[in-house]
mmCIF file of N, CA and C in Angstrom:
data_model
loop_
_atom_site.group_PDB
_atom_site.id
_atom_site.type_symbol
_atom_site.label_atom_id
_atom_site.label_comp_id
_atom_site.label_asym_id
_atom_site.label_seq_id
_atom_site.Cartn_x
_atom_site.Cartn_y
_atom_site.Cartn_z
ATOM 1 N N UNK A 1 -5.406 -1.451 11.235
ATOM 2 C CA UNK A 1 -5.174 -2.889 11.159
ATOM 3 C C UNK A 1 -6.020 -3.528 10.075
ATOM 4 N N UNK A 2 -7.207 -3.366 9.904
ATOM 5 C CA UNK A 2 -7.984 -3.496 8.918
ATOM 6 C C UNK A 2 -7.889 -3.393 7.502
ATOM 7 N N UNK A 3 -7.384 -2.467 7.277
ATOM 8 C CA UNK A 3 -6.624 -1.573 5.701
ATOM 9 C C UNK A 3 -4.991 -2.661 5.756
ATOM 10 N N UNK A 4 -4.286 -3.258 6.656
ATOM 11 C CA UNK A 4 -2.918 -3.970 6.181
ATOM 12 C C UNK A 4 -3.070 -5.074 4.951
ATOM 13 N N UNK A 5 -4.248 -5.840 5.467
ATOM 14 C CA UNK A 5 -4.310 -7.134 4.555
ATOM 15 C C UNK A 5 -4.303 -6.489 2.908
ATOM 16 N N UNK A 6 -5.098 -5.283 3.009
ATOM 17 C CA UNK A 6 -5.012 -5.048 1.346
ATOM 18 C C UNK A 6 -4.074 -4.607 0.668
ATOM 19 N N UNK A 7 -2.954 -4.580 1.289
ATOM 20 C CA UNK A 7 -1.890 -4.412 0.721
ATOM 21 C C UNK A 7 -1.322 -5.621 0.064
ATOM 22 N N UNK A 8 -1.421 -6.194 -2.006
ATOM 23 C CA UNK A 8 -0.845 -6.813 -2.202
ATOM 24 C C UNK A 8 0.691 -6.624 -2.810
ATOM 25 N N UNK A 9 0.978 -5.633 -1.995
ATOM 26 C CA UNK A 9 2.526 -5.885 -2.321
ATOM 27 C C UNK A 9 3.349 -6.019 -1.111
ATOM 28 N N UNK A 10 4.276 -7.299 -0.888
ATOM 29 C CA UNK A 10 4.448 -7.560 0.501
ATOM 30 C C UNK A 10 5.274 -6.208 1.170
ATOM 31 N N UNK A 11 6.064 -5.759 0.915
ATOM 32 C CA UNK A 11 7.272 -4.564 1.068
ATOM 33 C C UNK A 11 6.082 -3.553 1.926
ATOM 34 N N UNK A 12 4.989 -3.150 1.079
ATOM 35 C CA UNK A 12 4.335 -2.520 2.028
ATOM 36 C C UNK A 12 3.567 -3.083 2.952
ATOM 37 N N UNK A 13 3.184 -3.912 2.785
ATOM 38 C CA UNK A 13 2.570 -5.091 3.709
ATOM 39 C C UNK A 13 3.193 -4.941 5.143
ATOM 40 N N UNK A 14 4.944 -5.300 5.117
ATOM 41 C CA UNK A 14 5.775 -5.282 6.041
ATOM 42 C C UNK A 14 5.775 -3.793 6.434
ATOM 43 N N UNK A 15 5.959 -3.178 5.923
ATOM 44 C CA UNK A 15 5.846 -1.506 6.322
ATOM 45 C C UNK A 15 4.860 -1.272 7.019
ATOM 46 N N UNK A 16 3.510 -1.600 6.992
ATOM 47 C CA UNK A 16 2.396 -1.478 7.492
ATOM 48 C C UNK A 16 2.766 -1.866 8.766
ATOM 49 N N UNK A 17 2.744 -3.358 8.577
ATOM 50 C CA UNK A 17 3.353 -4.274 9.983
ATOM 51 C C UNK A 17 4.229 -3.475 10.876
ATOM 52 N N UNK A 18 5.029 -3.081 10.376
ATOM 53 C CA UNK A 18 5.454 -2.495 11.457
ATOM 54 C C UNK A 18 5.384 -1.321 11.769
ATOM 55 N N UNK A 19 4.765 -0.435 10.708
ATOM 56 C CA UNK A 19 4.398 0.680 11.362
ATOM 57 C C UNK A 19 3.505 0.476 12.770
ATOM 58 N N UNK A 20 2.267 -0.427 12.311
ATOM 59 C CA UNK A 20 1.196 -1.028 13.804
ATOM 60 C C UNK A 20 2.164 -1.234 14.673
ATOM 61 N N UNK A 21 3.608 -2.020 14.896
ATOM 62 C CA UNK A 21 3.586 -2.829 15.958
ATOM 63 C C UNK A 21 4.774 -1.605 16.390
ATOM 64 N N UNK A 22 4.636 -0.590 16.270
ATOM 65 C CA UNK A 22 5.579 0.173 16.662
ATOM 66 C C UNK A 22 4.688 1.190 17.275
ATOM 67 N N UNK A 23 3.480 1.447 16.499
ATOM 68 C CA UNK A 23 2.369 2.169 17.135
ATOM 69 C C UNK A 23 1.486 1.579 18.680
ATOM 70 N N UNK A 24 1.733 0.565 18.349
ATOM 71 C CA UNK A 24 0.818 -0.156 19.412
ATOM 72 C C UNK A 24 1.534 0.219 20.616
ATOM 73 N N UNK A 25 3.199 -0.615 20.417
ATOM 74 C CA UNK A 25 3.930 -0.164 21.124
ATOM 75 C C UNK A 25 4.090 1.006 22.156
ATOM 76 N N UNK A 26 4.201 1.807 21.724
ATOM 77 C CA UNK A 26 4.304 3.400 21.501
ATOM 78 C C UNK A 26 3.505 4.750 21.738
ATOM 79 N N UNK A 27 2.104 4.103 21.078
ATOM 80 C CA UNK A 27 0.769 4.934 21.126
ATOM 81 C C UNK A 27 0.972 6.069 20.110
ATOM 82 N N UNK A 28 2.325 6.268 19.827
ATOM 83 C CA UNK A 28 2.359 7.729 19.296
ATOM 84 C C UNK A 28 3.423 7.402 17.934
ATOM 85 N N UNK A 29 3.329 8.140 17.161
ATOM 86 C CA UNK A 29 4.360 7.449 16.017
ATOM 87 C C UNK A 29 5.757 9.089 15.860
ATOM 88 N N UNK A 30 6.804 8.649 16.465
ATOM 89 C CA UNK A 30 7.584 9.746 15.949
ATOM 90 C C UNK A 30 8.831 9.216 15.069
ATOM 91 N N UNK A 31 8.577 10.047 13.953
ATOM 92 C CA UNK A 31 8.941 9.985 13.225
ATOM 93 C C UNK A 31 10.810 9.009 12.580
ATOM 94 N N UNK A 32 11.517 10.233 13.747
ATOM 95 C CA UNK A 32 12.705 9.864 13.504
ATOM 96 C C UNK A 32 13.113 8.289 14.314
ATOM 97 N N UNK A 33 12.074 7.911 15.472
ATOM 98 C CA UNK A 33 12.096 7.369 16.332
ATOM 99 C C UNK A 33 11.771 5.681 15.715
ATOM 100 N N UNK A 34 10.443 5.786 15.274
ATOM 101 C CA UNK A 34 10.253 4.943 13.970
ATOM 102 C C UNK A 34 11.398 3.755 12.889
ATOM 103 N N UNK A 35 12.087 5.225 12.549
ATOM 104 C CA UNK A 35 12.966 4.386 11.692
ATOM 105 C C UNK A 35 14.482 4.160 11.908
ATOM 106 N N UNK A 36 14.416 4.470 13.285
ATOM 107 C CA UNK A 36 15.741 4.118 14.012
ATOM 108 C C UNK A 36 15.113 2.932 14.796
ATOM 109 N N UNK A 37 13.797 2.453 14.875
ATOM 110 C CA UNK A 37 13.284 1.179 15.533
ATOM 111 C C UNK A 37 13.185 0.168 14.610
ATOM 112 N N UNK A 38 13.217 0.127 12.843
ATOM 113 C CA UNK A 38 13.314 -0.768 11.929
ATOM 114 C C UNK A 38 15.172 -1.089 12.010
ATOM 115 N N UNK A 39 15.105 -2.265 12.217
ATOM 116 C CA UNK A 39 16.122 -3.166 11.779
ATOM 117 C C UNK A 39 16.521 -3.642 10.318
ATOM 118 N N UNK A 40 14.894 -3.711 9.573
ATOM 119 C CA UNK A 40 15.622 -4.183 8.445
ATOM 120 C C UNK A 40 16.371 -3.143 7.112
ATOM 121 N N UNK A 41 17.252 -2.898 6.860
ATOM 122 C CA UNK A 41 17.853 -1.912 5.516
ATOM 123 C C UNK A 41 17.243 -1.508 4.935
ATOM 124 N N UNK A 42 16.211 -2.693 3.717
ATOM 125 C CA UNK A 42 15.593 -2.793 2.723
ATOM 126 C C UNK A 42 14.504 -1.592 3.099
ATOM 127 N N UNK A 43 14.094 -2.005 3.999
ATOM 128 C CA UNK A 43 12.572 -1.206 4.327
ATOM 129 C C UNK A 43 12.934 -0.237 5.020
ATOM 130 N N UNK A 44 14.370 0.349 5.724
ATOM 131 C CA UNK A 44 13.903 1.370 6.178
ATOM 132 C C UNK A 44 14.214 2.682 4.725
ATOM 133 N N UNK A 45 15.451 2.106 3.785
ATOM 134 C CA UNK A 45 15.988 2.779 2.595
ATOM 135 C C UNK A 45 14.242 3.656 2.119
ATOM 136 N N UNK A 46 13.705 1.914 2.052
ATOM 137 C CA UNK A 46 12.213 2.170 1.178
ATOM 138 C C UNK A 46 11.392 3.382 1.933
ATOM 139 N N UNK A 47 11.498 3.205 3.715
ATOM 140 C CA UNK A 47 10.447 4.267 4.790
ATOM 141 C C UNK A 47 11.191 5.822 4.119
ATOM 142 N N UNK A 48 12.780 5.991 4.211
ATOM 143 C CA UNK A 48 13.581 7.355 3.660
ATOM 144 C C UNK A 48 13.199 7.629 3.170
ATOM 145 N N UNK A 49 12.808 6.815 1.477
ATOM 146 C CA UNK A 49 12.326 7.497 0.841
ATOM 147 C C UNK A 49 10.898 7.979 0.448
ATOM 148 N N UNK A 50 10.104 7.783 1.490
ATOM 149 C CA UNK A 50 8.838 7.780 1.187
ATOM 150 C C UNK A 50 8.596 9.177 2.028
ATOM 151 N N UNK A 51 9.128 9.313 3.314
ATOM 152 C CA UNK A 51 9.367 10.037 3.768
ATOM 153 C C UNK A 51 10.059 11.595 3.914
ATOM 154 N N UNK A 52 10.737 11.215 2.483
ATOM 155 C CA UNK A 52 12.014 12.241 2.401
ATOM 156 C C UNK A 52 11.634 13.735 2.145
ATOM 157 N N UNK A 53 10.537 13.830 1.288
ATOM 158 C CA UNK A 53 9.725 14.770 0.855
ATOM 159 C C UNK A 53 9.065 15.723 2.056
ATOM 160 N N UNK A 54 8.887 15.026 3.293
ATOM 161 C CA UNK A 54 8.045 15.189 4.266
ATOM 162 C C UNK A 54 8.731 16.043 5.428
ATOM 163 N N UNK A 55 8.341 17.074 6.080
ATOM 164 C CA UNK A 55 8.968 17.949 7.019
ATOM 165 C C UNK A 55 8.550 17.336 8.665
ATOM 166 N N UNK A 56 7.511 16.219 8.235
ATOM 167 C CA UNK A 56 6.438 16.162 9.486
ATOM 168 C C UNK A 56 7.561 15.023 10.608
ATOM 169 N N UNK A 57 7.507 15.354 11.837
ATOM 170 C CA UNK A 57 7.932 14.220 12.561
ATOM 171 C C UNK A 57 6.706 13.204 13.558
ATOM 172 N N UNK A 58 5.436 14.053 13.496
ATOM 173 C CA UNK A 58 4.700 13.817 14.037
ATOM 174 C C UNK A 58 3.645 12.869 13.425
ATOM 175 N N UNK A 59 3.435 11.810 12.875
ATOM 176 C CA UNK A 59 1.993 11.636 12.368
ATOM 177 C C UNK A 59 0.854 11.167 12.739
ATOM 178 N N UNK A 60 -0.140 11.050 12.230
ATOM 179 C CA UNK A 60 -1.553 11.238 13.096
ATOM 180 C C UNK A 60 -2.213 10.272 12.190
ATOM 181 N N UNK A 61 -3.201 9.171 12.094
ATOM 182 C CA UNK A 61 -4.222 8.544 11.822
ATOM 183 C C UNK A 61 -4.446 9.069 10.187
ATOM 184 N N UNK A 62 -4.943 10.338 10.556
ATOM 185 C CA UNK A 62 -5.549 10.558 9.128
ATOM 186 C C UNK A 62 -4.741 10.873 8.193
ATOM 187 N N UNK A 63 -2.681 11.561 8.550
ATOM 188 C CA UNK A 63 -2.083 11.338 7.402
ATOM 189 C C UNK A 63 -1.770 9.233 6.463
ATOM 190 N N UNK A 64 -1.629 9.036 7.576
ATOM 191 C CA UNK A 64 -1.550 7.384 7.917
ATOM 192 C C UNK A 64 -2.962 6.472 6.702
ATOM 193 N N UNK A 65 -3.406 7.314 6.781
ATOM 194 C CA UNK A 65 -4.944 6.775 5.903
ATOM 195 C C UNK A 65 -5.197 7.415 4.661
ATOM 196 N N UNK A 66 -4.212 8.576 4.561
ATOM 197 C CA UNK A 66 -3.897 9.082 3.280
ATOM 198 C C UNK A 66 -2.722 8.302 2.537
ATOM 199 N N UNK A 67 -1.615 8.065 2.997
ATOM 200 C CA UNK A 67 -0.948 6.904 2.325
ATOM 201 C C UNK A 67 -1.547 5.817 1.922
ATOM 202 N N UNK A 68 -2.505 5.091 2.948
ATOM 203 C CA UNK A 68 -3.158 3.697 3.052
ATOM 204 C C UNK A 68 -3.982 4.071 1.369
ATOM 205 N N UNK A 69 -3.926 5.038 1.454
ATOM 206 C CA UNK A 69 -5.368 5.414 0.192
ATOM 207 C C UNK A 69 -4.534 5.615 -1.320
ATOM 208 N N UNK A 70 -3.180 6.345 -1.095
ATOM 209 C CA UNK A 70 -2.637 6.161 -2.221
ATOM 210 C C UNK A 70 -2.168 5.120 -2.403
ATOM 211 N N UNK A 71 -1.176 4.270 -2.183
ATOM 212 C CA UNK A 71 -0.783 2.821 -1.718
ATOM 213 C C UNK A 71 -1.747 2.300 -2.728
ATOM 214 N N UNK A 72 -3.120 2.308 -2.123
ATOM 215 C CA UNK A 72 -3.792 0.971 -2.535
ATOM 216 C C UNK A 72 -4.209 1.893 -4.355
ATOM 217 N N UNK A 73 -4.140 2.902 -4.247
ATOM 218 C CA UNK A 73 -5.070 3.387 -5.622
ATOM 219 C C UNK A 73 -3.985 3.237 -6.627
ATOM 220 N N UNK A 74 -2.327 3.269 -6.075
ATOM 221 C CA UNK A 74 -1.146 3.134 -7.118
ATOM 222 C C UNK A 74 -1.185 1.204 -7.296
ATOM 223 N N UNK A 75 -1.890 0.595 -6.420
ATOM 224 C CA UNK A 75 -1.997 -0.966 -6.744
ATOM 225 C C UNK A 75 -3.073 -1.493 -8.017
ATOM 226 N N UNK A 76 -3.830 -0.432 -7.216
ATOM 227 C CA UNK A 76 -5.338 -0.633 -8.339
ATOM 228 C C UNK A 76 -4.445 0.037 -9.873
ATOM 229 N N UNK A 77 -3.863 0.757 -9.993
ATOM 230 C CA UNK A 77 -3.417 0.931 -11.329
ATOM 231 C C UNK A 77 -2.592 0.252 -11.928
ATOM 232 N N UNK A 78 -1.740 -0.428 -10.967
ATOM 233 C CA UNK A 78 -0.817 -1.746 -11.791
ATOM 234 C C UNK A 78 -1.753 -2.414 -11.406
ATOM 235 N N UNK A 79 -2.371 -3.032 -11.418
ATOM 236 C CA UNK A 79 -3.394 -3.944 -11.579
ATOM 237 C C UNK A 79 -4.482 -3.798 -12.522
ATOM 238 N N UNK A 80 -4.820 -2.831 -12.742
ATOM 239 C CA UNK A 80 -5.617 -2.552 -14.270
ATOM 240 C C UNK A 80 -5.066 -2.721 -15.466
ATOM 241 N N UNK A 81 -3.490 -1.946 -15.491
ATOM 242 C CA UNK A 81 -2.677 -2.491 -16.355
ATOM 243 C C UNK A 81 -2.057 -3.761 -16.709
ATOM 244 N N UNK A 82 -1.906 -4.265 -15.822
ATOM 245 C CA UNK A 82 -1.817 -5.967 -15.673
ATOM 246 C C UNK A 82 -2.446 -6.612 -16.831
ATOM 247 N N UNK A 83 -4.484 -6.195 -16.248
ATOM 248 C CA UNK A 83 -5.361 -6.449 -16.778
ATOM 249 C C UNK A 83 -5.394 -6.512 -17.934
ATOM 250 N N UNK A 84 -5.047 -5.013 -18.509
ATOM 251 C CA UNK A 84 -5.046 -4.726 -20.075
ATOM 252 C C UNK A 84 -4.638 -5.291 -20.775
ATOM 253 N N UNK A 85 -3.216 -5.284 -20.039
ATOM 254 C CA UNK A 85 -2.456 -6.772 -20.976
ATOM 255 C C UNK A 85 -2.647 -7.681 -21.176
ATOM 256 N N UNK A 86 -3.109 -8.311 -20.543
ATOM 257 C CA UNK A 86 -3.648 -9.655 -20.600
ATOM 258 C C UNK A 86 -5.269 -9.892 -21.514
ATOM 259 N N UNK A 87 -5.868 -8.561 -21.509
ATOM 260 C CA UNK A 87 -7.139 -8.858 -22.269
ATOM 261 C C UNK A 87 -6.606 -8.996 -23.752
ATOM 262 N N UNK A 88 -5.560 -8.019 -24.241
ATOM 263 C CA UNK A 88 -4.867 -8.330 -25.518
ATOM 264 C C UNK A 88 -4.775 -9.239 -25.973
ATOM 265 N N UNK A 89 -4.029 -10.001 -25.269
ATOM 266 C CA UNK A 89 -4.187 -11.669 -25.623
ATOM 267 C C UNK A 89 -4.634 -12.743 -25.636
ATOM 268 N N UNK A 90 -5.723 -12.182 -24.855
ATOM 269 C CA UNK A 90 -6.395 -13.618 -24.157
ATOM 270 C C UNK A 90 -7.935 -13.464 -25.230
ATOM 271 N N UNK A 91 -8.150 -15.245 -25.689
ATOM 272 C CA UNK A 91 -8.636 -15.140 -26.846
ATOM 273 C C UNK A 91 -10.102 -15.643 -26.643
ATOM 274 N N UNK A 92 -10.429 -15.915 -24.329
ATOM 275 C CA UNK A 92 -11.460 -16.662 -24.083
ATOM 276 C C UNK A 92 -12.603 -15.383 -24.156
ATOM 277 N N UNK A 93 -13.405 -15.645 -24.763
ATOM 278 C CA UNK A 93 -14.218 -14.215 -24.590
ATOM 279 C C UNK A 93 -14.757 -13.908 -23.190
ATOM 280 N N UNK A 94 -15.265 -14.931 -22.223
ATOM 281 C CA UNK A 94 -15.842 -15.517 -20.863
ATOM 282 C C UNK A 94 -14.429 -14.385 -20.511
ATOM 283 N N UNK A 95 -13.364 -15.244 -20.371
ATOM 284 C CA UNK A 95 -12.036 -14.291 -19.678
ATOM 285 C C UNK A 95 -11.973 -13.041 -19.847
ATOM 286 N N UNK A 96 -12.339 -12.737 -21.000
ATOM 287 C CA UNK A 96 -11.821 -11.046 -21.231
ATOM 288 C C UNK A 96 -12.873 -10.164 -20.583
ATOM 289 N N UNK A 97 -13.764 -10.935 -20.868
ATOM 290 C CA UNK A 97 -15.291 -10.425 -19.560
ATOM 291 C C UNK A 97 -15.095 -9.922 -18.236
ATOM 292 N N UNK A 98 -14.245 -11.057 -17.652
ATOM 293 C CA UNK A 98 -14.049 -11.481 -16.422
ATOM 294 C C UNK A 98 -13.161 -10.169 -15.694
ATOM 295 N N UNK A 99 -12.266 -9.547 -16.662
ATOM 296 C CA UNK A 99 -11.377 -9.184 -16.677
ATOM 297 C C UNK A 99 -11.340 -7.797 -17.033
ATOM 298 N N UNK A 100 -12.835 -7.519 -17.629
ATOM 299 C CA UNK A 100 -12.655 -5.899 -18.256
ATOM 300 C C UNK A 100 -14.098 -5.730 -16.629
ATOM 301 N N UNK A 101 -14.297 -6.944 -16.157
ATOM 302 C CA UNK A 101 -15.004 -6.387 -14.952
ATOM 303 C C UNK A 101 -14.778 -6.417 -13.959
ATOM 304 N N UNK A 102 -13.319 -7.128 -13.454
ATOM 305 C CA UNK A 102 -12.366 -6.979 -12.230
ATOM 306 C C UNK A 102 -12.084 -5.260 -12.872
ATOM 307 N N UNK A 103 -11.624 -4.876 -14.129
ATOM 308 C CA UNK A 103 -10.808 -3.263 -14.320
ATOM 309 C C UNK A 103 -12.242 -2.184 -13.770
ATOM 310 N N UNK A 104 -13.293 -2.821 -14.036
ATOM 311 C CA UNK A 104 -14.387 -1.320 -13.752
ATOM 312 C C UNK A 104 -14.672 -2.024 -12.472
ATOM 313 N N UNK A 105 -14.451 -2.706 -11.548
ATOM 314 C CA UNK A 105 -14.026 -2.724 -10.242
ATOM 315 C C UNK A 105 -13.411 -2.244 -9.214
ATOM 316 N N UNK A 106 -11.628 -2.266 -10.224
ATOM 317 C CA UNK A 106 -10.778 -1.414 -9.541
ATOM 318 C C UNK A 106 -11.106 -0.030 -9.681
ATOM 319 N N UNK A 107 -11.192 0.299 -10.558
ATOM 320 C CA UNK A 107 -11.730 1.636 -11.404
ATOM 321 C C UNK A 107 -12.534 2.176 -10.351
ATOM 322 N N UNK A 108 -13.827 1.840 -9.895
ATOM 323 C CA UNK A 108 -14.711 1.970 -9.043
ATOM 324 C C UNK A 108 -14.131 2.716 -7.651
ATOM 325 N N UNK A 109 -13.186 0.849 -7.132
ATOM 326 C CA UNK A 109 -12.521 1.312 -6.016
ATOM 327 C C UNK A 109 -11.593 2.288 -5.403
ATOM 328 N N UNK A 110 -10.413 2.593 -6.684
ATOM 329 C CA UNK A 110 -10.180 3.645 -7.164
ATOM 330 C C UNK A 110 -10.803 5.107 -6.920
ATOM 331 N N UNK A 111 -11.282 5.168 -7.150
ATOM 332 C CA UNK A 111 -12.185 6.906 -6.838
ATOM 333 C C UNK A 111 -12.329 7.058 -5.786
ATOM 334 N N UNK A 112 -13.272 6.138 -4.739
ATOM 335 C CA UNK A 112 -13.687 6.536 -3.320
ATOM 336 C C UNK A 112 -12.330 6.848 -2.776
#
């Protein structure tokens, strides 16, 4: 529950969401069970394919916190890139500061 808020992209945001409220539900997360309990299209197309790769029906906390970990480290990289771009152009020197030290931030956060 803790790890949802940092999700700034809403799609996973909602994914999160309901992964919890299906867990809570539930206690146990199975798999096929899961995404025959999402209603919405969009997100379950998006759960298929995230999933598709995957043999597991069972998951457990710590695969759950391995997504949570890529998720956020594929955010931190469009978000560095974001960054980059924007230091290109931006002509405030204060800003580009600001901005090459939000990137060795993410950068930081990134690794752990």
């Amino acid at each position: 529950l803790k790890k949802i808020g940092c999700f700034d992209d809403e799609i996973h945001r909602n994914i999160a969401n309901e992964i919890m409220y299906y867990y809570e539900k539930n206690k146990t997360i199975s798999l096929a069970d899961f995404i025959s309990f999402i209603n919405n299209s969009e997100l379950k197309d998006i759960i298929m394919n995230i999933v598709s790769d995957s043999a597991m029906d069972e998951l457990n906390i710590d695969i759950m916190n391995e997504y949570v970990k890529c998720v956020n480290k594929a955010m931190a990289n469009n978000k560095i890139k974001e960054l980059k771009l924007k230091m290109k152009t931006e002509l405030d020197v204060d800003k580009k500061l600001k901005m090459a030290e939000k990137i060795a931030e993410l950068k930081k956060g990134s690794v752990e």
